[in-house]
Coordinates of N, CA and C in Angstrom, one line a residue:
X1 N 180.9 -30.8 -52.4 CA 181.5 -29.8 -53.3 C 182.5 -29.0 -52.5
X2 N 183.4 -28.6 -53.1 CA 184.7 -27.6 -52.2 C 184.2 -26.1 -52.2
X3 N 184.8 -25.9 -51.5 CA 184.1 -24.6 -51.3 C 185.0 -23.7 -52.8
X4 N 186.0 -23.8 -53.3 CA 186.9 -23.2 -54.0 C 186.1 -23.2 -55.2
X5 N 185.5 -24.7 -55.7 CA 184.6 -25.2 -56.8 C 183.1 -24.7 -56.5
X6 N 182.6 -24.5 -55.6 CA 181.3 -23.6 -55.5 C 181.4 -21.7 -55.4
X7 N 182.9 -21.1 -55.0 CA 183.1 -19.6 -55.7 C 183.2 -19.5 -57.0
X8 N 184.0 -21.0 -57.9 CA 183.9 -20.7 -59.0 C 182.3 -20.8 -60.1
X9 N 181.7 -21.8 -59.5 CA 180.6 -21.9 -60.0 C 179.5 -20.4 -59.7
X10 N 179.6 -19.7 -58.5 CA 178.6 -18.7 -58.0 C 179.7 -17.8 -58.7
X11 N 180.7 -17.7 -59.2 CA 181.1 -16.4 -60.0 C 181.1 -16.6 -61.3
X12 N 180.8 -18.0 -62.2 CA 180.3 -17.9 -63.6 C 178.8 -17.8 -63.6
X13 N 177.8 -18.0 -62.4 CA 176.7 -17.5 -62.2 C 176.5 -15.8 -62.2
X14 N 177.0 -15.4 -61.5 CA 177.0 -14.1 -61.5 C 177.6 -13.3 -62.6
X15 N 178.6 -14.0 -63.6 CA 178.9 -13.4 -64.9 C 177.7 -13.7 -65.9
X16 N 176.6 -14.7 -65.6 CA 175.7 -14.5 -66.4 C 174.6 -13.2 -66.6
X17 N 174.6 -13.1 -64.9 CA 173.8 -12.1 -64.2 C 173.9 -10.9 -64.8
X18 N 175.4 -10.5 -64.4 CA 175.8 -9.3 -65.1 C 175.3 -9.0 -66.7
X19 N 175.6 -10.0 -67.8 CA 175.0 -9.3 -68.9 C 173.8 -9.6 -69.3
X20 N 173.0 -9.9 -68.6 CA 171.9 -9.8 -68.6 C 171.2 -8.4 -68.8
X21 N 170.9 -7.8 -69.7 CA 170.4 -6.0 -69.9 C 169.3 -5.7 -69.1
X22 N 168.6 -6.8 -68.6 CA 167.4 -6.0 -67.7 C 167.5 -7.0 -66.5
X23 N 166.9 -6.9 -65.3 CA 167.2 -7.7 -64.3 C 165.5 -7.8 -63.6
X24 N 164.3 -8.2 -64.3 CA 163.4 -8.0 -63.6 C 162.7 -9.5 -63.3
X25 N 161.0 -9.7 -63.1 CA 161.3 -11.0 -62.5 C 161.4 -11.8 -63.2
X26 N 161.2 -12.0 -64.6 CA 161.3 -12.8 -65.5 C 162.9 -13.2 -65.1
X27 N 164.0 -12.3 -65.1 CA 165.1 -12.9 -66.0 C 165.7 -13.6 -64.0
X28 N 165.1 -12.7 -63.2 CA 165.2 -13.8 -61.6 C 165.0 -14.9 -61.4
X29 N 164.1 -15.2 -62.1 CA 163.4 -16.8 -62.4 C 164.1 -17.4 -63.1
X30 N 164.7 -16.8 -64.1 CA 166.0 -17.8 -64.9 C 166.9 -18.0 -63.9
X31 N 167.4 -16.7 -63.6 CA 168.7 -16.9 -63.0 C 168.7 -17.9 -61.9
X32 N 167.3 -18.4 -61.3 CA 167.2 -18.8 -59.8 C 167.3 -20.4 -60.8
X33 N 166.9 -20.9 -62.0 CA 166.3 -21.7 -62.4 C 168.0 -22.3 -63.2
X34 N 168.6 -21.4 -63.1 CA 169.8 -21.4 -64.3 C 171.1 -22.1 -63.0
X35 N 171.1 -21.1 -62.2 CA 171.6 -21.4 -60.6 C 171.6 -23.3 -60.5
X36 N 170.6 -22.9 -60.1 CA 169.6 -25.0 -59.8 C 170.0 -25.8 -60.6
X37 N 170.6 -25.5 -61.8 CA 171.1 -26.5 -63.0 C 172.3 -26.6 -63.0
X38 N 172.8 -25.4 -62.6 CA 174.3 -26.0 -62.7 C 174.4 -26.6 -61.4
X39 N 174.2 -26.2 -60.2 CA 174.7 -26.8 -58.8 C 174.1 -28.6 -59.0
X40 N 173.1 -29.0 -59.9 CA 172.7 -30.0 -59.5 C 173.9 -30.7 -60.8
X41 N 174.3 -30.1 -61.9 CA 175.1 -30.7 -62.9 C 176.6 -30.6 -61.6
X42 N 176.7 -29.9 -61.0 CA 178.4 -29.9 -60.1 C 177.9 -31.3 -59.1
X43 N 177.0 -31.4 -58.7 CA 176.6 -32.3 -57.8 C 176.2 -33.7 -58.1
X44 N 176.0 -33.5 -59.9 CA 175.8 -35.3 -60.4 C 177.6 -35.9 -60.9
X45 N 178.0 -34.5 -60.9 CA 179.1 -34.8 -61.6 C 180.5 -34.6 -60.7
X46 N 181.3 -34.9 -59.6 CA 181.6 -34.2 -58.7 C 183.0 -34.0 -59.1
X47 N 183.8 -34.7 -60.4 CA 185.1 -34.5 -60.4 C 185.0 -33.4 -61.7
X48 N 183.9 -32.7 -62.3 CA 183.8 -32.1 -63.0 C 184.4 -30.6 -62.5
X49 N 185.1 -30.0 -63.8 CA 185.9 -29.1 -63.3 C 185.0 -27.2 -63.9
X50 N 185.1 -26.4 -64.1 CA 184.6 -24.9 -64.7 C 184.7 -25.0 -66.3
X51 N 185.2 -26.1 -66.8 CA 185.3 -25.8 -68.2 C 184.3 -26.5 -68.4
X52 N 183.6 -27.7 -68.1 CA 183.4 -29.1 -67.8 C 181.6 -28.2 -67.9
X53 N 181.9 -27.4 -66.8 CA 180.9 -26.8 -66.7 C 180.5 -25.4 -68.5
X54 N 181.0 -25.0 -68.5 CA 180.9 -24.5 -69.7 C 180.9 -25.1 -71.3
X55 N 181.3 -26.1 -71.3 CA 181.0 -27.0 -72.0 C 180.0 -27.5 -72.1
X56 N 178.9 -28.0 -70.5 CA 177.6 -28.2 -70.6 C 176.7 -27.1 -71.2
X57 N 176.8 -26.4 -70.6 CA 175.6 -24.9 -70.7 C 176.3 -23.9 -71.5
X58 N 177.4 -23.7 -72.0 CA 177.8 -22.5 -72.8 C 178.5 -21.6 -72.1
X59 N 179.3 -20.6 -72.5 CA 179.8 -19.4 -71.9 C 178.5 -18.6 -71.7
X60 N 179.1 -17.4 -70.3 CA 177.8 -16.5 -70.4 C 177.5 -15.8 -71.1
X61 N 178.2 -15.5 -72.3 CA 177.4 -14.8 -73.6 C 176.5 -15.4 -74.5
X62 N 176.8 -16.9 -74.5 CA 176.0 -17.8 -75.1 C 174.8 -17.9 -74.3
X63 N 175.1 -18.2 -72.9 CA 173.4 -18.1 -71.9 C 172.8 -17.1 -72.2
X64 N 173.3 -15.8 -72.2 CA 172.4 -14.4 -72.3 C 171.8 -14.8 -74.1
X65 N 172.5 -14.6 -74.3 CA 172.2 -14.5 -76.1 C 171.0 -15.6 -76.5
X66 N 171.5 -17.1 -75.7 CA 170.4 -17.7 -76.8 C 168.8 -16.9 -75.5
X67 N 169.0 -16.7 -74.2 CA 168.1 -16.3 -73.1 C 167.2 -15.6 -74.1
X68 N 168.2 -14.4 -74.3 CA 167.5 -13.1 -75.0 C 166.9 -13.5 -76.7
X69 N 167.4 -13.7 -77.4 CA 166.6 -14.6 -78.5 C 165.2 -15.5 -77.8
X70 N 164.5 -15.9 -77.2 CA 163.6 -16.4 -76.7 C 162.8 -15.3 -76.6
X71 N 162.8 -14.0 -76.3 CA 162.0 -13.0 -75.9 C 161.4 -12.2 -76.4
X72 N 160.3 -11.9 -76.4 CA 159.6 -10.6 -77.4 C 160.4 -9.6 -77.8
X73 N 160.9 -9.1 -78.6 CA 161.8 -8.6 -79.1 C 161.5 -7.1 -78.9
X74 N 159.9 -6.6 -79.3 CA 159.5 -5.3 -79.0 C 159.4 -5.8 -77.4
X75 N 159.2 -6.0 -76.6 CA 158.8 -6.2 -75.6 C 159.8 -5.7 -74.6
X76 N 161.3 -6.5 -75.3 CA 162.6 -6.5 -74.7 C 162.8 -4.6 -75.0
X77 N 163.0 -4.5 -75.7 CA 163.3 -3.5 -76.6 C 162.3 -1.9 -75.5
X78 N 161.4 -2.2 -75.6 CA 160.3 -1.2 -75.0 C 161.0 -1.3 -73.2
X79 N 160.8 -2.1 -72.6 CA 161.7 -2.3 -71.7 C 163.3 -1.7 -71.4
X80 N 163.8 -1.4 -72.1 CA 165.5 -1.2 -72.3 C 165.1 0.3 -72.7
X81 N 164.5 0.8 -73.5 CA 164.1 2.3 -73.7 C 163.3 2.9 -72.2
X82 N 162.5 2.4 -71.7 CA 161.8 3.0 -70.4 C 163.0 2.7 -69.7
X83 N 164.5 2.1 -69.0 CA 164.6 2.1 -68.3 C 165.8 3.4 -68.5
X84 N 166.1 3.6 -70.1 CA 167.0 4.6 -70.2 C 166.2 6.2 -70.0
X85 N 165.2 5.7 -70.1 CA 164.6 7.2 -69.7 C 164.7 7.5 -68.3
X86 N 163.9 6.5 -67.8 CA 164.2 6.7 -66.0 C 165.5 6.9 -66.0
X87 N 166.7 6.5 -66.0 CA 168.0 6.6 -66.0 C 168.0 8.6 -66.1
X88 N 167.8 8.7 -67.3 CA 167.8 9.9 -67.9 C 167.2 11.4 -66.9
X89 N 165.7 10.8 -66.6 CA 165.3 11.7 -65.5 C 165.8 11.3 -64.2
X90 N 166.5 10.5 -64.1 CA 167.1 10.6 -62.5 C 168.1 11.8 -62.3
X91 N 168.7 10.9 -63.2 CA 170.2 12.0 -63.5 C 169.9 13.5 -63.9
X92 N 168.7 14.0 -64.4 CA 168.2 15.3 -64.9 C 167.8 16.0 -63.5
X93 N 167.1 15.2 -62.9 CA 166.6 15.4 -60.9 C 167.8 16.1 -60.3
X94 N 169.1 14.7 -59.8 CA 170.2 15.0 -59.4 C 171.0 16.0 -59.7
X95 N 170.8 16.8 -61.3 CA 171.4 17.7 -61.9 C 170.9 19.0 -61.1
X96 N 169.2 18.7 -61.2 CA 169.0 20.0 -60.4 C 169.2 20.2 -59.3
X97 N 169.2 19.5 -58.6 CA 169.0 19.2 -56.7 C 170.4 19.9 -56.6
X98 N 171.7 19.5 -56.9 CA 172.6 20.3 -56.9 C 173.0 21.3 -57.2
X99 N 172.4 21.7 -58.6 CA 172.1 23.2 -59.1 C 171.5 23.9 -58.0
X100 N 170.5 23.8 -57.8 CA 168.9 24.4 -56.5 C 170.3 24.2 -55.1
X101 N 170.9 23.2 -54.5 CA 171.5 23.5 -53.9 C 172.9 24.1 -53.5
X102 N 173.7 24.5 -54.5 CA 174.6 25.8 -54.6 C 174.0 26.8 -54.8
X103 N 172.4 27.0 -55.3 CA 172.2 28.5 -55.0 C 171.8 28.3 -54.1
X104 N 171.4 28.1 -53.0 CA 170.9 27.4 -51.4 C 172.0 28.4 -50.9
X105 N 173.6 27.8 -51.5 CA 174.4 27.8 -50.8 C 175.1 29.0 -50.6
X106 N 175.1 29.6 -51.7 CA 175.4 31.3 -52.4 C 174.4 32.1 -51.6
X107 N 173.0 31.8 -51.4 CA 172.5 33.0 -51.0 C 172.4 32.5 -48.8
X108 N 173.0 31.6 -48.9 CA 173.1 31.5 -47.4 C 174.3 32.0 -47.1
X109 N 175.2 31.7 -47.3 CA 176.2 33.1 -47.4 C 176.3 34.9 -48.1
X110 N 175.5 34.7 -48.7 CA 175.3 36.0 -48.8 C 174.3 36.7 -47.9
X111 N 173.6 36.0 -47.3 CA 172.4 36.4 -45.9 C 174.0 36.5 -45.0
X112 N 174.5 35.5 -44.4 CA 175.6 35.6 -43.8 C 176.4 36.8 -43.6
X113 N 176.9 37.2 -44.8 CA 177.8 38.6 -45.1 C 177.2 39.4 -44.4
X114 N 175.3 40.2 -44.8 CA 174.6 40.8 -44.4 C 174.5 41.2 -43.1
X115 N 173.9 40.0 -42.8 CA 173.8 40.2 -41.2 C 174.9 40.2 -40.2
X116 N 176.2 39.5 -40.6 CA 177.5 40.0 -39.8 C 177.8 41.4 -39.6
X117 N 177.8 41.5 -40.3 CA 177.7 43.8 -40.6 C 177.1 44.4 -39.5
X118 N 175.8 43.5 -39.2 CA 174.7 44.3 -38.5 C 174.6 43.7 -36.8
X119 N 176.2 43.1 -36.6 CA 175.9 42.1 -35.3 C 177.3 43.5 -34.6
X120 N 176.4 43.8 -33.6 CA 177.3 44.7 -32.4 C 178.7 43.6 -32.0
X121 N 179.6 44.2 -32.5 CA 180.9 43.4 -31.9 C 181.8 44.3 -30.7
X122 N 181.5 45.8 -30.8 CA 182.3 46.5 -30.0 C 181.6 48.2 -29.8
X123 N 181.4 48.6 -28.9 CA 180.8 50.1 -28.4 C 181.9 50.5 -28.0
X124 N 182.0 52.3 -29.0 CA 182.6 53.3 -28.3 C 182.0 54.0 -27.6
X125 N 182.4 54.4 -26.6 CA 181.5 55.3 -25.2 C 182.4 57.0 -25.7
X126 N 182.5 57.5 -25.7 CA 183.2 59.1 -25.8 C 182.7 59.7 -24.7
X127 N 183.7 60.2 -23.8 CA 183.5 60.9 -22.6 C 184.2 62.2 -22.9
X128 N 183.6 63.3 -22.7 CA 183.5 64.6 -22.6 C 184.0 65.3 -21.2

């Protein structure tokens, strides 16, 4: 196999990957299982070209689609909502951590101001 015909095959691989909505080990197992079928269809077939290849197995909307039809629907579904929540409190976390750290930052400068005031920079002596 050419190396030009194996970046195109590992990059309609990886367009599968991508719409794929959840990435956990179920849909790794496809992918590792989905991988192994086409390299062995590029390898039975060697003058076969990317379309050749899509024509066997479908576009990647068609992989994901008929994928996802196979699957517990609540199951899928319940999965896709927990992961928008974690999503949700990450980003609610990061919101504060930054918030909490500009006031960090305001009152370390304002300690700053304070205590400059109170730092001896210069003595007058007055002689009489």
């Amino acid at each position: 196999m050419t190396p030009a015909r194996e970046k195109e095959l590992k990059r309609y691989c990886k367009q599968v990957k991508a719409l794929l909505p959840l990435y956990r080990k179920q849909e790794k197992q496809f992918m590792e299982n989905f991988s192994a079928s086409v390299k062995e269809f590029a390898d039975a077939n060697p003058e076969c070209s990317l379309e050749n290849v899509i024509e066997n197995f479908g576009s990647p909307g068609e992989i994901v689609s008929n994928y996802l039809s196979e699957l517990d629907t609540l199951d899928l579904c319940r999965q896709i909502s927990l992961r928008r929540r974690m999503k949700q409190v990450i980003s609610v976390i990061l919101v504060l951590c930054v918030i909490a750290s500009g006031f960090n930052a305001v009152w370390v400068y304002k300690t700053y101001l304070e205590e400059k005031d109170q730092i001896i920079t210069e003595e007058v002596t007055v002689i009489e």
